[in-house]
Amino acid sequence: MKFLTNYMFKKTLNAKKLAPVYFLAGEETFLLEDNLKRIEKIVPSDDLNRDILQATETTGDDIANAVETLPFLIDKRLVVLKQANKLKNDDFKKITRLIENPVDTTCFIILFPEKTKNSTSKRKDLISLCEKADNCVCVDCKKMYEKDVRAFIQEEFSVRGKKADYDVITQIINDTGLDLQNIAGEIEKICLYLGKDKTEVTTDDFVKISGFTKEINIFMLTNAIEEKNLQYSLFIIEKMMQAGEKAIALLSAVSSAVRKLLTAKSLMEEKGYSSQDALNYIRVYSFFQDKYYNNLRKYSLAHLKKSMNEILKTDIALKTGKTDEKSAIENLVLFICK
């Protein structure tokens, strides 16, 4: 089936006409996960009737068995295959029939976190297969241009019963960028600040909370480091230090993020843990595991160990006053995210 835009998909998604196969593809992680949640809401399932599979850690036979298993005491099972762009050739061949001749008693959702248009993926055959399959709904979860992000912001406010004018939306984009995950977080904070009664969002409202709280800033900083996003990490550090945050507190946040990454990487590469077991060990919630695993792959074990040594050196430099605090933290983050 021809790829639907994200907007058209949400308009056509209907529990009464649920497709047996959904192919969610694109590099915008937020849209992949958001559309997955939308489908999950209309396919009620429990642990007995739900399987979340990683293409890198399962086989074609396991996928087929999960899809072909009959539901227990409900109408449909839910099977989610993540990182389908990493399917091996033999596994791809085995799930071809599940797409061409889907199982009516299972809703099979395939996540393909790469570009579809002009794709250079080794699994372009999967894109082509899903496009041609009559019973597969394909959704393009590509990165959005600014005009599309504006529409996204308006819609997110609208579903929460709020209205934001052009200036507010412009300020959100200027301060946050075009990353939908960050924007969604901003919108959530604004709506919580406004409460249920106030429906109009003003630039004053945004300015009042755009400084964030210490807890939110720390959370955003650790996320940016996990993503290896140097530019955004430095932006948050700049903003926090302008607000009077101490360098030692920032160092603690950076250290926590790197230590968590190092623990997971060490468990997987030195102890032989599966990615799921390693992420469970460091207490990453299941909903965020796919994103965290993708972030983890950006770092090597050796680099994370070197980063911990740099953190120790920075700690000593800060405590002995041998360096400018801002420069010390920025140079540390530059080393980690380089």
Tab-separated table of N, CA and C in Angstrom, residues 168-317:
chain	number	residue	atom	x	y	z
A	168	VAL	N	4.143	32.277	19.449
A	168	VAL	CA	4.471	31.252	20.445
A	168	VAL	C	5.142	30.064	19.756
A	169	ILE	N	4.552	29.634	18.651
A	169	ILE	CA	5.105	28.487	17.923
A	169	ILE	C	6.514	28.795	17.422
A	170	THR	N	6.709	30.016	16.935
A	170	THR	CA	8.034	30.434	16.466
A	170	THR	C	9.046	30.391	17.600
A	171	GLN	N	8.638	30.857	18.786
A	171	GLN	CA	9.559	30.873	19.928
A	171	GLN	C	9.906	29.455	20.388
A	172	ILE	N	8.933	28.572	20.348
A	172	ILE	CA	9.194	27.173	20.715
A	172	ILE	C	10.231	26.570	19.771
A	173	ILE	N	10.058	26.822	18.458
A	173	ILE	CA	10.993	26.278	17.470
A	173	ILE	C	12.375	26.914	17.621
A	174	ASN	N	12.422	28.211	17.860
A	174	ASN	CA	13.710	28.896	18.012
A	174	ASN	C	14.480	28.383	19.213
A	175	ASP	N	13.767	28.121	20.313
A	175	ASP	CA	14.422	27.675	21.547
A	175	ASP	C	14.702	26.178	21.569
A	176	THR	N	13.873	25.402	20.884
A	176	THR	CA	13.933	23.950	21.008
A	176	THR	C	14.475	23.263	19.766
A	177	GLY	N	14.361	23.902	18.598
A	177	GLY	CA	14.765	23.258	17.351
A	177	GLY	C	13.611	22.464	16.768
A	178	LEU	N	13.918	21.556	15.855
A	178	LEU	CA	12.880	20.802	15.157
A	178	LEU	C	12.762	19.368	15.660
A	179	ASP	N	13.421	19.057	16.764
A	179	ASP	CA	13.334	17.708	17.329
A	179	ASP	C	11.972	17.519	17.993
A	180	LEU	N	11.171	16.581	17.487
A	180	LEU	CA	9.792	16.422	17.965
A	180	LEU	C	9.730	15.948	19.414
A	181	GLN	N	10.712	15.137	19.823
A	181	GLN	CA	10.721	14.659	21.203
A	181	GLN	C	10.857	15.825	22.176
A	182	ASN	N	11.789	16.728	21.875
A	182	ASN	CA	11.979	17.903	22.730
A	182	ASN	C	10.768	18.831	22.689
A	183	ILE	N	10.213	19.002	21.498
A	183	ILE	CA	9.048	19.877	21.350
A	183	ILE	C	7.862	19.323	22.125
A	184	ALA	N	7.635	18.020	22.023
A	184	ALA	CA	6.521	17.391	22.750
A	184	ALA	C	6.676	17.596	24.256
A	185	GLY	N	7.937	17.515	24.733
A	185	GLY	CA	8.185	17.768	26.149
A	185	GLY	C	7.868	19.191	26.547
A	186	GLU	N	8.232	20.141	25.668
A	186	GLU	CA	7.928	21.551	25.927
A	186	GLU	C	6.422	21.789	26.003
A	187	ILE	N	5.697	21.211	25.056
A	187	ILE	CA	4.244	21.391	25.018
A	187	ILE	C	3.601	20.818	26.273
A	188	GLU	N	4.083	19.671	26.704
A	188	GLU	CA	3.538	19.044	27.905
A	188	GLU	C	3.750	19.935	29.129
A	189	LYS	N	4.952	20.516	29.236
A	189	LYS	CA	5.244	21.397	30.378
A	189	LYS	C	4.390	22.663	30.358
A	190	ILE	N	4.214	23.232	29.160
A	190	ILE	CA	3.393	24.439	29.034
A	190	ILE	C	1.959	24.161	29.461
A	191	CYS	N	1.421	23.046	28.999
A	191	CYS	CA	0.024	22.703	29.314
A	191	CYS	C	-0.154	22.396	30.799
A	192	LEU	N	0.843	21.773	31.401
A	192	LEU	CA	0.774	21.513	32.843
A	192	LEU	C	0.806	22.831	33.617
A	193	TYR	N	1.629	23.767	33.137
A	193	TYR	CA	1.742	25.074	33.776
A	193	TYR	C	0.424	25.847	33.682
A	194	LEU	N	-0.230	25.774	32.524
A	194	LEU	CA	-1.463	26.526	32.315
A	194	LEU	C	-2.656	25.942	33.070
A	195	GLY	N	-2.641	24.625	33.303
A	195	GLY	CA	-3.777	23.995	33.969
A	195	GLY	C	-4.941	23.777	33.001
A	196	LYS	N	-6.064	23.352	33.524
A	196	LYS	CA	-7.207	22.997	32.681
A	196	LYS	C	-7.999	24.206	32.187
A	197	ASP	N	-8.037	25.261	32.963
A	197	ASP	CA	-8.941	26.371	32.653
A	197	ASP	C	-8.437	27.295	31.546
A	198	LYS	N	-7.144	27.589	31.532
A	198	LYS	CA	-6.621	28.531	30.547
A	198	LYS	C	-6.360	27.819	29.217
A	199	THR	N	-6.915	28.346	28.128
A	199	THR	CA	-6.786	27.693	26.828
A	199	THR	C	-5.832	28.411	25.878
A	200	GLU	N	-5.615	29.707	26.080
A	200	GLU	CA	-4.743	30.479	25.187
A	200	GLU	C	-3.295	30.441	25.713
A	201	VAL	N	-2.377	30.064	24.846
A	201	VAL	CA	-0.956	30.045	25.208
A	201	VAL	C	-0.318	31.330	24.697
A	202	THR	N	0.296	32.088	25.587
A	202	THR	CA	0.938	33.350	25.196
A	202	THR	C	2.456	33.208	25.251
A	203	THR	N	3.136	34.162	24.636
A	203	THR	CA	4.604	34.144	24.702
A	203	THR	C	5.083	34.330	26.132
A	204	ASP	N	4.335	35.074	26.947
A	204	ASP	CA	4.695	35.243	28.360
A	204	ASP	C	4.671	33.907	29.090
A	205	ASP	N	3.661	33.093	28.785
A	205	ASP	CA	3.578	31.773	29.400
A	205	ASP	C	4.809	30.950	29.066
A	206	PHE	N	5.192	30.998	27.781
A	206	PHE	CA	6.345	30.212	27.355
A	206	PHE	C	7.627	30.704	28.018
A	207	VAL	N	7.796	32.024	28.070
A	207	VAL	CA	9.004	32.601	28.668
A	207	VAL	C	9.134	32.215	30.139
A	208	LYS	N	7.992	32.174	30.831
A	208	LYS	CA	8.020	31.859	32.266
A	208	LYS	C	8.544	30.465	32.546
A	209	ILE	N	8.306	29.531	31.645
A	209	ILE	CA	8.776	28.161	31.914
A	209	ILE	C	9.936	27.754	31.022
A	210	SER	N	10.319	28.618	30.059
A	210	SER	CA	11.366	28.219	29.122
A	210	SER	C	12.731	28.117	29.797
A	211	GLY	N	12.867	28.707	30.995
A	211	GLY	CA	14.095	28.525	31.749
A	211	GLY	C	14.168	27.155	32.360
A	212	PHE	N	13.043	26.439	32.359
A	212	PHE	CA	12.925	25.102	32.903
A	212	PHE	C	13.170	25.092	34.410
A	213	THR	N	13.162	23.909	34.981
A	213	THR	CA	13.559	23.738	36.375
A	213	THR	C	14.894	23.014	36.368
A	214	LYS	N	15.539	22.996	37.495
A	214	LYS	CA	16.827	22.302	37.572
A	214	LYS	C	16.666	20.842	37.183
A	215	GLU	N	15.602	20.195	37.676
A	215	GLU	CA	15.398	18.772	37.415
A	215	GLU	C	15.201	18.509	35.929
A	216	ILE	N	14.407	19.374	35.267
A	216	ILE	CA	14.149	19.194	33.840
A	216	ILE	C	15.427	19.426	33.039
A	217	ASN	N	16.191	20.455	33.413
A	217	ASN	CA	17.440	20.729	32.714
A	217	ASN	C	18.415	19.564	32.820
A	218	ILE	N	18.547	19.004	34.020
A	218	ILE	CA	19.443	17.868	34.231
A	218	ILE	C	19.001	16.696	33.373
A	219	PHE	N	17.693	16.447	33.343
A	219	PHE	CA	17.135	15.356	32.546
A	219	PHE	C	17.455	15.565	31.062
A	220	MET	N	17.294	16.808	30.578
A	220	MET	CA	17.557	17.111	29.178
A	220	MET	C	19.047	16.985	28.856
A	221	LEU	N	19.896	17.370	29.799
A	221	LEU	CA	21.341	17.278	29.582
A	221	LEU	C	21.776	15.816	29.465
A	222	THR	N	21.313	14.973	30.371
A	222	THR	CA	21.691	13.553	30.310
A	222	THR	C	21.165	12.915	29.023
A	223	ASN	N	19.956	13.298	28.610
A	223	ASN	CA	19.412	12.781	27.350
A	223	ASN	C	20.274	13.185	26.165
A	224	ALA	N	20.696	14.451	26.144
A	224	ALA	CA	21.503	14.958	25.032
A	224	ALA	C	22.842	14.234	24.958
A	225	ILE	N	23.428	13.941	26.116
A	225	ILE	CA	24.703	13.215	26.144
A	225	ILE	C	24.501	11.775	25.681
A	226	GLU	N	23.417	11.137	26.141
A	226	GLU	CA	23.115	9.788	25.679
A	226	GLU	C	22.980	9.748	24.160
A	227	GLU	N	22.393	10.799	23.582
A	227	GLU	CA	22.201	10.878	22.135
A	227	GLU	C	23.466	11.303	21.402
A	228	LYS	N	24.510	11.648	22.147
A	228	LYS	CA	25.772	12.153	21.589
A	228	LYS	C	25.530	13.430	20.796
A	229	ASN	N	24.628	14.247	21.312
A	229	ASN	CA	24.252	15.501	20.656
A	229	ASN	C	25.064	16.637	21.267
A	230	LEU	N	26.198	16.909	20.680
A	230	LEU	CA	27.128	17.896	21.241
A	230	LEU	C	26.522	19.291	21.274
A	231	GLN	N	25.941	19.716	20.171
A	231	GLN	CA	25.415	21.082	20.084
A	231	GLN	C	24.347	21.338	21.140
A	232	TYR	N	23.417	20.393	21.284
A	232	TYR	CA	22.334	20.590	22.251
A	232	TYR	C	22.853	20.490	23.686
A	233	SER	N	23.833	19.628	23.930
A	233	SER	CA	24.440	19.513	25.265
A	233	SER	C	25.072	20.832	25.684
A	234	LEU	N	25.814	21.442	24.768
A	234	LEU	CA	26.466	22.719	25.074
A	234	LEU	C	25.447	23.834	25.266
A	235	PHE	N	24.350	23.782	24.505
A	235	PHE	CA	23.279	24.765	24.650
A	235	PHE	C	22.660	24.695	26.050
A	236	ILE	N	22.403	23.478	26.532
A	236	ILE	CA	21.790	23.302	27.859
A	236	ILE	C	22.754	23.752	28.955
A	237	ILE	N	24.026	23.407	28.797
A	237	ILE	CA	25.029	23.816	29.779
A	237	ILE	C	25.102	25.337	29.857
A	238	GLU	N	25.111	25.985	28.698
A	238	GLU	CA	25.147	27.455	28.639
A	238	GLU	C	23.952	28.039	29.389
A	239	LYS	N	22.781	27.475	29.127
A	239	LYS	CA	21.557	27.983	29.728
A	239	LYS	C	21.552	27.768	31.251
A	240	MET	N	22.021	26.614	31.684
A	240	MET	CA	22.022	26.306	33.117
A	240	MET	C	23.022	27.177	33.875
A	241	MET	N	24.188	27.399	33.287
A	241	MET	CA	25.193	28.207	33.969
A	241	MET	C	24.770	29.676	34.021
A	242	GLN	N	24.055	30.124	32.972
A	242	GLN	CA	23.510	31.482	33.009
A	242	GLN	C	22.489	31.636	34.135
A	243	ALA	N	21.797	30.517	34.441
A	243	ALA	CA	20.794	30.530	35.510
A	243	ALA	C	21.426	30.342	36.885
A	244	GLY	N	22.766	30.222	36.929
A	244	GLY	CA	23.457	30.132	38.206
A	244	GLY	C	23.789	28.728	38.671
A	245	GLU	N	23.589	27.735	37.800
A	245	GLU	CA	23.889	26.361	38.192
A	245	GLU	C	25.398	26.176	38.365
A	246	LYS	N	25.805	25.432	39.391
A	246	LYS	CA	27.221	25.195	39.667
A	246	LYS	C	27.787	24.115	38.753
A	247	ALA	N	29.052	24.279	38.386
A	247	ALA	CA	29.709	23.328	37.487
A	247	ALA	C	29.745	21.926	38.078
A	248	ILE	N	29.887	21.836	39.400
A	248	ILE	CA	29.992	20.518	40.038
A	248	ILE	C	28.686	19.731	39.894
A	249	ALA	N	27.542	20.459	39.867
A	249	ALA	CA	26.246	19.796	39.673
A	249	ALA	C	26.129	19.283	38.241
A	250	LEU	N	26.624	20.064	37.288
A	250	LEU	CA	26.613	19.640	35.890
A	250	LEU	C	27.522	18.431	35.695
A	251	LEU	N	28.669	18.460	36.358
A	251	LEU	CA	29.602	17.334	36.271
A	251	LEU	C	28.950	16.057	36.790
A	252	SER	N	28.204	16.183	37.867
A	252	SER	CA	27.511	15.019	38.439
A	252	SER	C	26.510	14.439	37.438
A	253	ALA	N	25.783	15.307	36.728
A	253	ALA	CA	24.811	14.852	35.737
A	253	ALA	C	25.502	14.154	34.569
A	254	VAL	N	26.598	14.750	34.101
A	254	VAL	CA	27.356	14.161	33.001
A	254	VAL	C	27.914	12.803	33.412
A	255	SER	N	28.469	12.750	34.617
A	255	SER	CA	29.040	11.509	35.133
A	255	SER	C	27.984	10.413	35.220
A	256	SER	N	26.798	10.767	35.691
A	256	SER	CA	25.715	9.795	35.821
A	256	SER	C	25.331	9.212	34.466
A	257	ALA	N	25.238	10.079	33.452
A	257	ALA	CA	24.859	9.627	32.109
A	257	ALA	C	25.909	8.685	31.525
A	258	VAL	N	27.180	9.049	31.664
A	258	VAL	CA	28.256	8.233	31.094
A	258	VAL	C	28.384	6.908	31.845
A	259	ARG	N	28.255	6.959	33.179
A	259	ARG	CA	28.356	5.729	33.972
A	259	ARG	C	27.267	4.733	33.598
A	260	LYS	N	26.074	5.257	33.337
A	260	LYS	CA	24.950	4.399	32.948
A	260	LYS	C	25.223	3.745	31.590
A	261	LEU	N	25.719	4.538	30.644
A	261	LEU	CA	26.073	4.005	29.328
A	261	LEU	C	27.178	2.960	29.432
A	262	LEU	N	28.174	3.258	30.250
A	262	LEU	CA	29.306	2.353	30.412
A	262	LEU	C	28.859	1.029	31.031
A	263	THR	N	28.002	1.092	32.029
A	263	THR	CA	27.516	-0.130	32.676
A	263	THR	C	26.796	-1.028	31.669
A	264	ALA	N	25.892	-0.437	30.886
A	264	ALA	CA	25.145	-1.222	29.895
A	264	ALA	C	26.081	-1.810	28.839
A	265	LYS	N	27.004	-0.999	28.352
A	265	LYS	CA	27.933	-1.456	27.312
A	265	LYS	C	28.820	-2.575	27.832
A	266	SER	N	29.294	-2.440	29.066
A	266	SER	CA	30.155	-3.442	29.679
A	266	SER	C	29.410	-4.764	29.884
A	267	LEU	N	28.165	-4.675	30.335
A	267	LEU	CA	27.370	-5.891	30.533
A	267	LEU	C	27.174	-6.646	29.227
A	268	MET	N	26.967	-5.898	28.144
A	268	MET	CA	26.716	-6.534	26.846
A	268	MET	C	27.997	-7.109	26.235
A	269	GLU	N	29.096	-6.340	26.295
A	269	GLU	CA	30.307	-6.736	25.576
A	269	GLU	C	31.278	-7.560	26.419
A	270	GLU	N	31.238	-7.377	27.735
A	270	GLU	CA	32.180	-8.111	28.591
A	270	GLU	C	31.514	-9.237	29.376
A	271	LYS	N	30.226	-9.115	29.625
A	271	LYS	CA	29.515	-10.128	30.413
A	271	LYS	C	28.565	-10.984	29.579
A	272	GLY	N	28.358	-10.593	28.326
A	272	GLY	CA	27.513	-11.393	27.461
A	272	GLY	C	26.022	-11.227	27.667
A	273	TYR	N	25.614	-10.126	28.313
A	273	TYR	CA	24.186	-9.869	28.512
A	273	TYR	C	23.533	-9.529	27.162
A	274	SER	N	22.253	-9.875	27.012
A	274	SER	CA	21.498	-9.385	25.867
A	274	SER	C	21.233	-7.898	26.099
A	275	SER	N	20.893	-7.175	25.043
A	275	SER	CA	20.637	-5.747	25.204
A	275	SER	C	19.467	-5.500	26.152
A	276	GLN	N	18.437	-6.334	26.050
A	276	GLN	CA	17.262	-6.151	26.908
A	276	GLN	C	17.613	-6.372	28.377
A	277	ASP	N	18.398	-7.425	28.665
A	277	ASP	CA	18.795	-7.700	30.050
A	277	ASP	C	19.682	-6.588	30.601
A	278	ALA	N	20.583	-6.075	29.740
A	278	ALA	CA	21.474	-4.997	30.177
A	278	ALA	C	20.683	-3.729	30.485
A	279	LEU	N	19.711	-3.404	29.646
A	279	LEU	CA	18.922	-2.186	29.860
A	279	LEU	C	17.960	-2.343	31.031
A	280	ASN	N	17.477	-3.555	31.239
A	280	ASN	CA	16.666	-3.814	32.444
A	280	ASN	C	17.518	-3.620	33.696
A	281	TYR	N	18.774	-4.053	33.624
A	281	TYR	CA	19.678	-3.951	34.779
A	281	TYR	C	19.907	-2.492	35.179
A	282	ILE	N	20.068	-1.612	34.178
A	282	ILE	CA	20.298	-0.196	34.505
A	282	ILE	C	18.978	0.577	34.608
A	283	ARG	N	17.865	-0.159	34.598
A	283	ARG	CA	16.528	0.379	34.854
A	283	ARG	C	16.061	1.384	33.793
A	284	VAL	N	16.231	0.988	32.542
A	284	VAL	CA	15.632	1.753	31.443
A	284	VAL	C	14.263	1.146	31.177
A	285	TYR	N	13.214	1.948	31.281
A	285	TYR	CA	11.865	1.437	31.061
A	285	TYR	C	11.726	0.878	29.649
A	286	SER	N	10.899	-0.149	29.493
A	286	SER	CA	10.761	-0.865	28.223
A	286	SER	C	10.414	0.072	27.070
A	287	PHE	N	9.577	1.091	27.341
A	287	PHE	CA	9.157	2.010	26.279
A	287	PHE	C	10.347	2.760	25.682
A	288	PHE	N	11.376	3.050	26.510
A	288	PHE	CA	12.518	3.837	26.058
A	288	PHE	C	13.705	2.974	25.630
A	289	GLN	N	13.590	1.641	25.754
A	289	GLN	CA	14.749	0.780	25.523
A	289	GLN	C	15.263	0.835	24.094
A	290	ASP	N	14.362	0.906	23.134
A	290	ASP	CA	14.788	0.929	21.739
A	290	ASP	C	15.622	2.176	21.459
A	291	LYS	N	15.144	3.326	21.939
A	291	LYS	CA	15.873	4.575	21.736
A	291	LYS	C	17.219	4.534	22.477
A	292	TYR	N	17.212	4.038	23.720
A	292	TYR	CA	18.451	4.007	24.506
A	292	TYR	C	19.476	3.081	23.845
A	293	TYR	N	18.999	1.950	23.327
A	293	TYR	CA	19.898	1.004	22.660
A	293	TYR	C	20.537	1.649	21.431
A	294	ASN	N	19.752	2.393	20.654
A	294	ASN	CA	20.290	3.094	19.482
A	294	ASN	C	21.328	4.129	19.890
A	295	ASN	N	21.073	4.818	21.015
A	295	ASN	CA	22.057	5.777	21.527
A	295	ASN	C	23.327	5.066	21.967
A	296	LEU	N	23.166	3.934	22.622
A	296	LEU	CA	24.301	3.176	23.153
A	296	LEU	C	25.241	2.736	22.036
A	297	ARG	N	24.671	2.446	20.877
A	297	ARG	CA	25.480	1.995	19.745
A	297	ARG	C	26.390	3.096	19.209
A	298	LYS	N	26.119	4.346	19.583
A	298	LYS	CA	26.952	5.460	19.122
A	298	LYS	C	28.286	5.523	19.878
A	299	TYR	N	28.371	4.805	20.983
A	299	TYR	CA	29.564	4.842	21.830
A	299	TYR	C	30.283	3.494	21.811
A	300	SER	N	31.595	3.544	21.832
A	300	SER	CA	32.380	2.320	22.014
A	300	SER	C	32.689	2.148	23.499
A	301	LEU	N	32.934	0.934	23.892
A	301	LEU	CA	33.270	0.655	25.289
A	301	LEU	C	34.556	1.388	25.682
A	302	ALA	N	35.542	1.370	24.791
A	302	ALA	CA	36.828	2.024	25.084
A	302	ALA	C	36.644	3.529	25.292
A	303	HIS	N	35.814	4.142	24.452
A	303	HIS	CA	35.603	5.588	24.578
A	303	HIS	C	34.881	5.940	25.877
A	304	LEU	N	33.929	5.120	26.279
A	304	LEU	CA	33.215	5.382	27.533
A	304	LEU	C	34.161	5.273	28.732
A	305	LYS	N	35.096	4.321	28.679
A	305	LYS	CA	36.077	4.187	29.772
A	305	LYS	C	37.003	5.402	29.810
A	306	LYS	N	37.402	5.865	28.632
A	306	LYS	CA	38.241	7.066	28.579
A	306	LYS	C	37.464	8.285	29.076
A	307	SER	N	36.184	8.315	28.780
A	307	SER	CA	35.346	9.432	29.221
A	307	SER	C	35.249	9.487	30.738
A	308	MET	N	35.175	8.312	31.380
A	308	MET	CA	35.149	8.288	32.850
A	308	MET	C	36.457	8.836	33.425
A	309	ASN	N	37.562	8.550	32.755
A	309	ASN	CA	38.847	9.106	33.197
A	309	ASN	C	38.863	10.629	33.043
A	310	GLU	N	38.282	11.118	31.946
A	310	GLU	CA	38.207	12.568	31.731
A	310	GLU	C	37.318	13.228	32.784
A	311	ILE	N	36.269	12.530	33.179
A	311	ILE	CA	35.375	13.053	34.229
A	311	ILE	C	36.146	13.200	35.542
A	312	LEU	N	36.969	12.202	35.854
A	312	LEU	CA	37.789	12.258	37.074
A	312	LEU	C	38.766	13.443	37.012
A	313	LYS	N	39.404	13.625	35.860
A	313	LYS	CA	40.343	14.746	35.712
A	313	LYS	C	39.623	16.092	35.864
A	314	THR	N	38.434	16.182	35.308
A	314	THR	CA	37.657	17.424	35.400
A	314	THR	C	37.242	17.697	36.832
A	315	ASP	N	36.872	16.635	37.541
A	315	ASP	CA	36.484	16.763	38.951
A	315	ASP	C	37.641	17.335	39.780
A	316	ILE	N	38.820	16.806	39.548
A	316	ILE	CA	40.005	17.271	40.283
A	316	ILE	C	40.309	18.732	39.924
A	317	ALA	N	40.212	19.050	38.632
A	317	ALA	CA	40.503	20.416	38.177
A	317	ALA	C	39.526	21.422	38.780
